[in-house]
Amino acid sequence: MSGQRKKITPMFNDFLYEAIKRIAAEQGFTPELFSVDFDEETCLECDGFVSFVFKAIIYGDDREFVLWCKVPPNDDSRSLALFKREVFFYREVLPAFYEFQAEKGLGEEQQQPGEAGFYSAPRCYLAHCDTEKEESEAAIILEYDENYERWDWDKFEPINVEHSKLLMEQLGRLHAISFAMKEQKPEMFSKFHAKDVLVENNDLVTLMKESFDRALTTMRTRFAVDQDKIQRIKDVVFQQLTDCGNPDKAEPYCVVSHGDCWINNLIFAHDEDNAAKSVILTDWQASRYASPLLDLGYFFFICTSGQFRREHLDELLQHYHGALRDLLDRLGGDTARQFPFTALLRLVKPYRDAMLDGQ
């Protein structure tokens, strides 16, 4: 295999090249007659704190095939632990969710209009992490979508209703699968909330606090008058996030959540009239077994304004629950018993005043 073999990180090694060779063969490229180039500029532009992310481009047979590659830094044990969590999600959780839906006649290829399941995660070709070997083997290789680079929402601007509704639909469907599997596949589902798998740990909260502090530094000029206020509420916000991530405080309503549901990890596609038509949820390293409110509250607090929430919170909560109900009932569950709308409102109640506050 030819192509540029520049080592972006020490983990950018032969294991990654061999994995890409296997994927190239699976995609029908003629063996030994293709090359691979790596887009290092993509790596430099990404602002993830858990992985190095870059494109691998396979050339051959008069075509090209692009992959989205993630490798962990090898000098931060906390980031490595979160990378392993994302590997677990792609290797264990997502395939189980897809298989369960297919068993119910709701496979990705079986979907009918108005009867969609949850398939809004990138296709994964490889998810592996073994750092015990002399040369570490660690990579997540995903399907590349050109919308990854087309989508560029200004992080300082609150998101709108159109995009929010698309996300509410996907979060509702994602959470519905947990409710269905908890009752119908309890042994399988128990693996997803075992200790040290998708249960909260302090490393994630610590990294998020550090990221929050970096964001404060970045925003210092634009939001100088609000710095003291933001700093005062930081500890309160993270205590609330910790509470949402504690399964003991939300059972029997806990689900497998995305855990880091904000604009940077949402890739929207648009039609020719620039209307939003779909969304992909990326970066699952914070996925965990927690209250459904973790995803909802995280998104509302970080990606919307106080005015937006006062005008649209109830509407969007109903939209979320409607999507959850539609899929859960089609999966053989009983929304009225397992997670009625009143239960969602009870989860929201302790945080509602804070959600409706702000500009």
mmCIF file of C-alpha atoms in Angstrom:
data_model
loop_
_atom_site.group_PDB
_atom_site.id
_atom_site.type_symbol
_atom_site.label_atom_id
_atom_site.label_comp_id
_atom_site.label_asym_id
_atom_site.label_seq_id
_atom_site.Cartn_x
_atom_site.Cartn_y
_atom_site.Cartn_z
ATOM 1 C CA MET A 1 0.000 0.000 0.000
ATOM 2 C CA SER A 2 1.422 3.341 -0.997
ATOM 3 C CA GLY A 3 0.508 6.836 0.114
ATOM 4 C CA GLN A 4 1.799 9.226 2.708
ATOM 5 C CA ARG A 5 2.690 7.583 6.006
ATOM 6 C CA LYS A 6 3.235 10.553 8.270
ATOM 7 C CA LYS A 7 2.851 9.767 11.948
ATOM 8 C CA ILE A 8 0.479 12.331 13.428
ATOM 9 C CA THR A 9 0.708 10.634 16.835
ATOM 10 C CA PRO A 10 2.627 7.634 18.176
ATOM 11 C CA MET A 11 -0.596 5.616 17.774
ATOM 12 C CA PHE A 12 -0.718 6.422 14.066
ATOM 13 C CA ASN A 13 0.963 3.104 13.289
ATOM 14 C CA ASP A 14 0.942 -0.100 11.253
ATOM 15 C CA PHE A 15 -2.209 -1.328 12.985
ATOM 16 C CA LEU A 16 -4.131 1.588 11.492
ATOM 17 C CA TYR A 17 -2.702 1.022 8.015
ATOM 18 C CA GLU A 18 -3.560 -2.680 8.081
ATOM 19 C CA ALA A 19 -7.094 -1.889 9.237
ATOM 20 C CA ILE A 20 -7.580 0.538 6.353
ATOM 21 C CA LYS A 21 -6.234 -2.062 3.916
ATOM 22 C CA ARG A 22 -8.898 -4.524 5.104
ATOM 23 C CA ILE A 23 -11.621 -1.909 4.727
ATOM 24 C CA ALA A 24 -10.383 -1.077 1.218
ATOM 25 C CA ALA A 25 -10.674 -4.749 0.259
ATOM 26 C CA GLU A 26 -14.189 -4.895 1.728
ATOM 27 C CA GLN A 27 -15.121 -1.888 -0.409
ATOM 28 C CA GLY A 28 -13.981 -3.662 -3.571
ATOM 29 C CA PHE A 29 -10.651 -1.958 -4.229
ATOM 30 C CA THR A 30 -8.190 -4.093 -6.183
ATOM 31 C CA PRO A 31 -5.524 -5.394 -3.760
ATOM 32 C CA GLU A 32 -2.143 -3.653 -4.045
ATOM 33 C CA LEU A 33 -3.548 -1.235 -6.639
ATOM 34 C CA PHE A 34 -4.786 1.485 -4.326
ATOM 35 C CA SER A 35 -3.132 4.144 -2.205
ATOM 36 C CA VAL A 36 -4.053 5.911 1.014
ATOM 37 C CA ASP A 37 -3.484 9.539 1.911
ATOM 38 C CA PHE A 38 -4.164 11.190 5.242
ATOM 39 C CA ASP A 39 -5.571 14.674 5.656
ATOM 40 C CA GLU A 40 -3.574 16.102 8.552
ATOM 41 C CA GLU A 41 -5.246 19.513 8.264
ATOM 42 C CA THR A 42 -8.498 17.914 9.391
ATOM 43 C CA CYS A 43 -6.726 16.691 12.516
ATOM 44 C CA LEU A 44 -5.498 20.182 13.313
ATOM 45 C CA GLU A 45 -8.955 21.713 12.841
ATOM 46 C CA CYS A 46 -10.791 19.295 15.150
ATOM 47 C CA ASP A 47 -11.284 20.438 18.729
ATOM 48 C CA GLY A 48 -12.060 17.116 20.388
ATOM 49 C CA PHE A 49 -10.287 16.566 23.685
ATOM 50 C CA VAL A 50 -10.399 12.745 23.696
ATOM 51 C CA SER A 51 -9.190 11.790 20.202
ATOM 52 C CA PHE A 52 -7.145 12.908 17.240
ATOM 53 C CA VAL A 53 -9.535 12.947 14.271
ATOM 54 C CA PHE A 54 -8.539 12.976 10.609
ATOM 55 C CA LYS A 55 -9.578 11.748 7.171
ATOM 56 C CA ALA A 56 -8.088 8.740 5.393
ATOM 57 C CA ILE A 57 -8.666 8.804 1.631
ATOM 58 C CA ILE A 58 -8.385 5.575 -0.363
ATOM 59 C CA TYR A 59 -7.603 6.053 -4.078
ATOM 60 C CA GLY A 60 -7.867 3.353 -6.729
ATOM 61 C CA ASP A 61 -9.923 1.938 -9.585
ATOM 62 C CA ASP A 62 -10.704 5.514 -10.718
ATOM 63 C CA ARG A 63 -12.530 6.357 -7.504
ATOM 64 C CA GLU A 64 -11.932 7.414 -3.939
ATOM 65 C CA PHE A 65 -13.388 6.359 -0.605
ATOM 66 C CA VAL A 66 -13.095 8.542 2.483
ATOM 67 C CA LEU A 67 -12.964 7.340 6.088
ATOM 68 C CA TRP A 68 -13.177 9.284 9.325
ATOM 69 C CA CYS A 69 -10.446 8.039 11.691
ATOM 70 C CA LYS A 70 -10.031 8.584 15.421
ATOM 71 C CA VAL A 71 -7.025 7.594 17.507
ATOM 72 C CA PRO A 72 -6.437 8.390 21.182
ATOM 73 C CA PRO A 73 -3.608 10.451 22.611
ATOM 74 C CA ASN A 74 -1.195 8.186 24.454
ATOM 75 C CA ASP A 75 -0.183 10.576 27.209
ATOM 76 C CA ASP A 76 -3.486 11.095 29.043
ATOM 77 C CA SER A 77 -5.026 8.186 30.938
ATOM 78 C CA ARG A 78 -8.329 10.026 31.368
ATOM 79 C CA SER A 79 -8.749 10.623 27.645
ATOM 80 C CA LEU A 80 -7.782 7.025 26.939
ATOM 81 C CA ALA A 81 -10.480 5.775 29.325
ATOM 82 C CA LEU A 82 -13.080 7.828 27.484
ATOM 83 C CA PHE A 83 -11.789 6.602 24.128
ATOM 84 C CA LYS A 84 -12.309 3.041 25.381
ATOM 85 C CA ARG A 85 -15.854 4.003 26.346
ATOM 86 C CA GLU A 86 -16.542 5.131 22.786
ATOM 87 C CA VAL A 87 -15.043 1.893 21.453
ATOM 88 C CA PHE A 88 -17.421 -0.034 23.722
ATOM 89 C CA PHE A 89 -20.367 1.951 22.412
ATOM 90 C CA TYR A 90 -19.537 1.234 18.763
ATOM 91 C CA ARG A 91 -18.576 -2.428 19.331
ATOM 92 C CA GLU A 92 -21.251 -3.488 21.806
ATOM 93 C CA VAL A 93 -24.073 -1.023 22.343
ATOM 94 C CA LEU A 94 -24.875 0.228 18.855
ATOM 95 C CA PRO A 95 -24.842 -3.220 17.165
ATOM 96 C CA ALA A 96 -27.127 -4.557 19.917
ATOM 97 C CA PHE A 97 -29.527 -1.641 19.451
ATOM 98 C CA TYR A 98 -29.594 -2.133 15.675
ATOM 99 C CA GLU A 99 -30.060 -5.903 15.975
ATOM 100 C CA PHE A 100 -32.916 -5.479 18.450
ATOM 101 C CA GLN A 101 -34.733 -3.090 16.122
ATOM 102 C CA ALA A 102 -34.227 -5.468 13.186
ATOM 103 C CA GLU A 103 -35.741 -8.326 15.206
ATOM 104 C CA LYS A 104 -38.850 -6.177 15.562
ATOM 105 C CA GLY A 105 -39.056 -5.557 11.818
ATOM 106 C CA LEU A 106 -37.524 -2.103 12.163
ATOM 107 C CA GLY A 107 -34.121 -2.718 10.596
ATOM 108 C CA GLU A 108 -32.446 0.114 8.753
ATOM 109 C CA GLU A 109 -33.365 -1.396 5.379
ATOM 110 C CA GLN A 110 -36.897 -2.255 6.552
ATOM 111 C CA GLN A 111 -37.959 1.236 7.564
ATOM 112 C CA GLN A 112 -41.183 2.605 6.157
ATOM 113 C CA PRO A 113 -42.160 6.295 5.988
ATOM 114 C CA GLY A 114 -43.292 7.423 9.418
ATOM 115 C CA GLU A 115 -41.909 4.293 11.106
ATOM 116 C CA ALA A 116 -38.258 5.169 11.579
ATOM 117 C CA GLY A 117 -36.053 3.644 14.241
ATOM 118 C CA PHE A 118 -32.783 5.010 15.577
ATOM 119 C CA TYR A 119 -29.956 4.826 13.038
ATOM 120 C CA SER A 120 -28.510 8.301 13.482
ATOM 121 C CA ALA A 121 -24.935 7.380 14.318
ATOM 122 C CA PRO A 122 -22.033 7.098 11.876
ATOM 123 C CA ARG A 123 -21.467 3.685 10.332
ATOM 124 C CA CYS A 124 -18.529 2.083 12.113
ATOM 125 C CA TYR A 125 -16.014 -0.095 10.244
ATOM 126 C CA LEU A 126 -13.691 -0.667 13.197
ATOM 127 C CA ALA A 127 -13.664 0.076 16.929
ATOM 128 C CA HIS A 128 -10.720 -1.395 18.800
ATOM 129 C CA CYS A 129 -8.473 -0.415 21.694
ATOM 130 C CA ASP A 130 -5.653 -2.545 23.082
ATOM 131 C CA THR A 131 -2.916 -0.455 24.652
ATOM 132 C CA GLU A 132 -1.195 -3.327 26.461
ATOM 133 C CA LYS A 133 0.820 -4.411 23.426
ATOM 134 C CA GLU A 134 4.279 -3.055 22.708
ATOM 135 C CA GLU A 135 2.807 -1.117 19.795
ATOM 136 C CA SER A 136 -0.668 0.004 20.784
ATOM 137 C CA GLU A 137 -3.636 -0.981 18.646
ATOM 138 C CA ALA A 138 -6.315 1.650 18.961
ATOM 139 C CA ALA A 139 -8.611 3.196 16.377
ATOM 140 C CA ILE A 140 -12.199 4.004 15.575
ATOM 141 C CA ILE A 141 -12.820 4.134 11.822
ATOM 142 C CA LEU A 142 -16.131 5.559 10.665
ATOM 143 C CA GLU A 143 -17.999 6.264 7.473
ATOM 144 C CA TYR A 144 -17.226 9.759 6.255
ATOM 145 C CA ASP A 145 -20.059 12.125 5.411
ATOM 146 C CA GLU A 146 -19.379 15.353 3.519
ATOM 147 C CA ASN A 147 -21.843 17.070 5.848
ATOM 148 C CA TYR A 148 -19.156 16.795 8.554
ATOM 149 C CA GLU A 149 -17.361 19.664 6.874
ATOM 150 C CA ARG A 150 -20.363 21.462 5.383
ATOM 151 C CA TRP A 151 -22.077 21.830 8.747
ATOM 152 C CA ASP A 152 -20.577 24.766 10.614
ATOM 153 C CA TRP A 153 -23.006 26.376 13.035
ATOM 154 C CA ASP A 154 -21.708 29.416 14.888
ATOM 155 C CA LYS A 155 -21.293 28.123 18.452
ATOM 156 C CA PHE A 156 -22.136 31.573 19.796
ATOM 157 C CA GLU A 157 -25.577 31.469 18.141
ATOM 158 C CA PRO A 158 -28.490 29.554 19.722
ATOM 159 C CA ILE A 159 -29.893 26.773 17.572
ATOM 160 C CA ASN A 160 -33.377 27.113 16.051
ATOM 161 C CA VAL A 161 -36.621 25.132 16.358
ATOM 162 C CA GLU A 162 -36.241 23.349 13.023
ATOM 163 C CA HIS A 163 -32.928 21.752 13.979
ATOM 164 C CA SER A 164 -33.999 21.173 17.587
ATOM 165 C CA LYS A 165 -37.024 19.116 16.535
ATOM 166 C CA LEU A 166 -34.856 16.816 14.438
ATOM 167 C CA LEU A 167 -32.636 16.194 17.444
ATOM 168 C CA MET A 168 -35.608 15.634 19.775
ATOM 169 C CA GLU A 169 -36.870 12.919 17.418
ATOM 170 C CA GLN A 170 -33.544 11.094 17.447
ATOM 171 C CA LEU A 171 -33.054 11.383 21.205
ATOM 172 C CA GLY A 172 -36.579 10.073 21.731
ATOM 173 C CA ARG A 173 -35.862 7.054 19.520
ATOM 174 C CA LEU A 174 -32.460 6.432 21.090
ATOM 175 C CA HIS A 175 -33.929 6.424 24.595
ATOM 176 C CA ALA A 176 -36.918 4.298 23.538
ATOM 177 C CA ILE A 177 -34.612 1.380 22.716
ATOM 178 C CA SER A 178 -33.292 1.334 26.280
ATOM 179 C CA PHE A 179 -36.784 1.183 27.761
ATOM 180 C CA ALA A 180 -37.722 -1.682 25.433
ATOM 181 C CA MET A 181 -34.540 -3.696 25.961
ATOM 182 C CA LYS A 182 -34.545 -3.283 29.743
ATOM 183 C CA GLU A 183 -37.727 -5.362 29.894
ATOM 184 C CA GLN A 184 -37.388 -7.599 26.851
ATOM 185 C CA LYS A 185 -33.608 -8.243 26.824
ATOM 186 C CA PRO A 186 -32.613 -7.683 30.471
ATOM 187 C CA GLU A 187 -29.523 -9.903 30.424
ATOM 188 C CA MET A 188 -28.115 -8.245 27.321
ATOM 189 C CA PHE A 189 -29.007 -4.753 28.493
ATOM 190 C CA SER A 190 -27.429 -5.302 31.909
ATOM 191 C CA LYS A 191 -23.996 -5.177 30.230
ATOM 192 C CA PHE A 192 -24.620 -1.546 29.339
ATOM 193 C CA HIS A 193 -24.996 -0.316 32.897
ATOM 194 C CA ALA A 194 -22.458 -2.513 34.646
ATOM 195 C CA LYS A 195 -19.937 -0.744 36.852
ATOM 196 C CA ASP A 196 -17.044 0.863 34.928
ATOM 197 C CA VAL A 197 -18.797 0.409 31.573
ATOM 198 C CA LEU A 198 -21.342 3.159 30.927
ATOM 199 C CA VAL A 199 -21.800 4.360 34.485
ATOM 200 C CA GLU A 200 -20.572 7.866 35.275
ATOM 201 C CA ASN A 201 -17.009 8.437 36.413
ATOM 202 C CA ASN A 202 -15.253 11.531 37.721
ATOM 203 C CA ASP A 203 -12.749 11.714 34.850
ATOM 204 C CA LEU A 204 -15.427 12.844 32.426
ATOM 205 C CA VAL A 205 -16.698 15.607 34.710
ATOM 206 C CA THR A 206 -13.117 16.773 35.338
ATOM 207 C CA LEU A 207 -12.380 16.962 31.612
ATOM 208 C CA MET A 208 -15.633 18.832 31.010
ATOM 209 C CA LYS A 209 -14.739 21.365 33.705
ATOM 210 C CA GLU A 210 -11.356 21.907 32.082
ATOM 211 C CA SER A 211 -13.068 22.351 28.715
ATOM 212 C CA PHE A 212 -15.496 24.818 30.330
ATOM 213 C CA ASP A 213 -12.573 26.867 31.675
ATOM 214 C CA ARG A 214 -10.956 26.950 28.227
ATOM 215 C CA ALA A 215 -14.270 28.132 26.782
ATOM 216 C CA LEU A 216 -14.419 30.925 29.367
ATOM 217 C CA THR A 217 -10.988 32.085 28.286
ATOM 218 C CA THR A 218 -12.040 32.027 24.631
ATOM 219 C CA MET A 219 -15.209 34.026 25.342
ATOM 220 C CA ARG A 220 -13.571 36.557 27.636
ATOM 221 C CA THR A 221 -13.624 39.381 25.101
ATOM 222 C CA ARG A 222 -17.096 38.793 23.685
ATOM 223 C CA PHE A 223 -18.804 38.145 27.029
ATOM 224 C CA ALA A 224 -16.641 40.157 29.395
ATOM 225 C CA VAL A 225 -19.582 41.528 31.394
ATOM 226 C CA ASP A 226 -20.921 38.009 32.040
ATOM 227 C CA GLN A 227 -17.671 36.373 33.176
ATOM 228 C CA ASP A 228 -18.382 36.618 36.903
ATOM 229 C CA LYS A 229 -21.921 35.310 36.485
ATOM 230 C CA ILE A 230 -20.763 32.366 34.360
ATOM 231 C CA GLN A 231 -18.035 31.502 36.846
ATOM 232 C CA ARG A 232 -20.512 31.563 39.752
ATOM 233 C CA ILE A 233 -22.919 29.149 38.121
ATOM 234 C CA LYS A 234 -20.240 26.732 36.862
ATOM 235 C CA ASP A 235 -20.182 24.567 39.980
ATOM 236 C CA VAL A 236 -23.984 24.507 40.134
ATOM 237 C CA VAL A 237 -24.224 23.432 36.501
ATOM 238 C CA PHE A 238 -21.742 20.606 36.945
ATOM 239 C CA GLN A 239 -23.431 19.422 40.112
ATOM 240 C CA GLN A 240 -26.681 19.209 38.164
ATOM 241 C CA LEU A 241 -24.949 17.306 35.353
ATOM 242 C CA THR A 242 -23.491 14.920 37.921
ATOM 243 C CA ASP A 243 -26.947 14.383 39.418
ATOM 244 C CA CYS A 244 -28.377 13.626 35.960
ATOM 245 C CA GLY A 245 -25.564 11.144 35.397
ATOM 246 C CA ASN A 246 -26.260 9.282 38.639
ATOM 247 C CA PRO A 247 -28.546 6.327 37.794
ATOM 248 C CA ASP A 248 -29.659 5.982 41.415
ATOM 249 C CA LYS A 249 -31.439 9.336 41.206
ATOM 250 C CA ALA A 250 -33.450 8.606 38.058
ATOM 251 C CA GLU A 251 -34.395 4.932 38.071
ATOM 252 C CA PRO A 252 -36.503 3.304 36.742
ATOM 253 C CA TYR A 253 -36.184 5.821 33.918
ATOM 254 C CA CYS A 254 -32.460 5.613 33.112
ATOM 255 C CA VAL A 255 -31.363 5.004 29.519
ATOM 256 C CA VAL A 256 -28.206 4.764 27.450
ATOM 257 C CA SER A 257 -27.608 8.407 26.627
ATOM 258 C CA HIS A 258 -25.259 10.245 24.301
ATOM 259 C CA GLY A 259 -23.896 12.268 27.204
ATOM 260 C CA ASP A 260 -22.316 15.148 25.278
ATOM 261 C CA CYS A 261 -25.245 16.371 23.251
ATOM 262 C CA TRP A 262 -24.325 19.792 21.940
ATOM 263 C CA ILE A 263 -23.857 21.463 18.582
ATOM 264 C CA ASN A 264 -20.267 20.288 18.029
ATOM 265 C CA ASN A 265 -21.396 16.663 18.097
ATOM 266 C CA LEU A 266 -24.446 17.057 15.859
ATOM 267 C CA ILE A 267 -24.103 16.868 12.071
ATOM 268 C CA PHE A 268 -27.168 18.160 10.248
ATOM 269 C CA ALA A 269 -27.895 17.553 6.569
ATOM 270 C CA HIS A 270 -29.983 19.974 4.521
ATOM 271 C CA ASP A 271 -31.988 19.740 1.320
ATOM 272 C CA GLU A 272 -31.562 21.898 -1.773
ATOM 273 C CA ASP A 273 -33.655 24.630 -0.139
ATOM 274 C CA ASN A 274 -31.349 24.555 2.915
ATOM 275 C CA ALA A 275 -34.040 23.064 5.144
ATOM 276 C CA ALA A 276 -32.719 20.668 7.782
ATOM 277 C CA LYS A 277 -33.693 17.080 6.939
ATOM 278 C CA SER A 278 -31.623 14.776 9.180
ATOM 279 C CA VAL A 279 -29.074 14.708 11.985
ATOM 280 C CA ILE A 280 -26.219 12.381 12.909
ATOM 281 C CA LEU A 281 -24.971 12.154 16.505
ATOM 282 C CA THR A 282 -21.185 11.820 16.665
ATOM 283 C CA ASP A 283 -18.543 11.534 19.411
ATOM 284 C CA TRP A 284 -19.997 8.954 21.801
ATOM 285 C CA GLN A 285 -17.111 8.948 24.291
ATOM 286 C CA ALA A 286 -19.376 10.437 26.975
ATOM 287 C CA SER A 287 -22.185 7.916 26.445
ATOM 288 C CA ARG A 288 -23.484 6.544 29.707
ATOM 289 C CA TYR A 289 -26.406 5.011 31.545
ATOM 290 C CA ALA A 290 -28.215 7.990 33.027
ATOM 291 C CA SER A 291 -31.405 10.001 33.213
ATOM 292 C CA PRO A 292 -32.952 10.939 29.843
ATOM 293 C CA LEU A 293 -32.710 14.485 31.127
ATOM 294 C CA LEU A 294 -28.929 14.399 30.777
ATOM 295 C CA ASP A 295 -29.168 14.618 26.981
ATOM 296 C CA LEU A 296 -32.146 16.956 27.027
ATOM 297 C CA GLY A 297 -30.874 19.336 29.691
ATOM 298 C CA TYR A 298 -27.341 19.376 28.311
ATOM 299 C CA PHE A 299 -28.626 20.373 24.876
ATOM 300 C CA PHE A 300 -31.094 22.979 26.141
ATOM 301 C CA PHE A 301 -28.631 24.653 28.513
ATOM 302 C CA ILE A 302 -25.696 24.769 26.095
ATOM 303 C CA CYS A 303 -27.310 25.230 22.674
ATOM 304 C CA THR A 304 -30.366 27.398 23.307
ATOM 305 C CA SER A 305 -31.099 30.765 24.888
ATOM 306 C CA GLY A 306 -33.368 31.485 27.839
ATOM 307 C CA GLN A 307 -35.826 33.197 25.531
ATOM 308 C CA PHE A 308 -35.835 30.174 23.199
ATOM 309 C CA ARG A 309 -36.531 27.819 26.102
ATOM 310 C CA ARG A 310 -39.353 29.973 27.448
ATOM 311 C CA GLU A 311 -40.980 29.944 24.013
ATOM 312 C CA HIS A 312 -40.308 26.356 22.924
ATOM 313 C CA LEU A 313 -39.304 24.092 25.844
ATOM 314 C CA ASP A 314 -42.739 22.523 26.358
ATOM 315 C CA GLU A 315 -43.254 22.044 22.622
ATOM 316 C CA LEU A 316 -39.880 20.330 22.225
ATOM 317 C CA LEU A 317 -40.365 18.094 25.266
ATOM 318 C CA GLN A 318 -43.654 16.935 23.762
ATOM 319 C CA HIS A 319 -41.924 16.361 20.423
ATOM 320 C CA TYR A 320 -39.227 14.288 22.145
ATOM 321 C CA HIS A 321 -41.724 12.205 24.089
ATOM 322 C CA GLY A 322 -43.907 11.680 21.029
ATOM 323 C CA ALA A 323 -40.965 10.203 19.109
ATOM 324 C CA LEU A 324 -40.034 8.037 22.102
ATOM 325 C CA ARG A 325 -43.615 6.791 22.464
ATOM 326 C CA ASP A 326 -43.974 5.981 18.763
ATOM 327 C CA LEU A 327 -40.857 3.811 18.671
ATOM 328 C CA LEU A 328 -41.203 2.241 22.120
ATOM 329 C CA ASP A 329 -44.730 1.064 21.379
ATOM 330 C CA ARG A 330 -43.642 -0.361 18.004
ATOM 331 C CA LEU A 331 -40.821 -2.208 19.787
ATOM 332 C CA GLY A 332 -43.370 -3.925 22.000
ATOM 333 C CA GLY A 333 -43.050 -1.634 25.002
ATOM 334 C CA ASP A 334 -45.708 0.225 26.953
ATOM 335 C CA THR A 335 -44.939 3.931 27.177
ATOM 336 C CA ALA A 336 -47.924 4.686 29.402
ATOM 337 C CA ARG A 337 -46.455 2.367 32.032
ATOM 338 C CA GLN A 338 -42.704 2.587 31.420
ATOM 339 C CA PHE A 339 -42.192 6.305 30.798
ATOM 340 C CA PRO A 340 -45.360 8.420 30.628
ATOM 341 C CA PHE A 341 -45.105 12.105 29.833
ATOM 342 C CA THR A 342 -45.827 12.900 33.488
ATOM 343 C CA ALA A 343 -42.643 11.013 34.454
ATOM 344 C CA LEU A 344 -40.638 13.167 32.060
ATOM 345 C CA LEU A 345 -42.130 16.302 33.598
ATOM 346 C CA ARG A 346 -41.150 15.067 37.079
ATOM 347 C CA LEU A 347 -37.553 14.614 35.914
ATOM 348 C CA VAL A 348 -37.546 18.111 34.420
ATOM 349 C CA LYS A 349 -39.166 19.833 37.412
ATOM 350 C CA PRO A 350 -36.024 20.340 39.593
ATOM 351 C CA TYR A 351 -34.284 22.080 36.678
ATOM 352 C CA ARG A 352 -37.199 23.841 35.033
ATOM 353 C CA ASP A 353 -36.696 27.243 36.680
ATOM 354 C CA ALA A 354 -33.022 27.240 35.686
ATOM 355 C CA MET A 355 -33.955 26.244 32.123
ATOM 356 C CA LEU A 356 -36.371 29.139 31.808
ATOM 357 C CA ASP A 357 -33.911 31.643 33.249
ATOM 358 C CA GLY A 358 -31.411 33.639 31.217
ATOM 359 C CA GLN A 359 -31.530 35.747 28.103
#
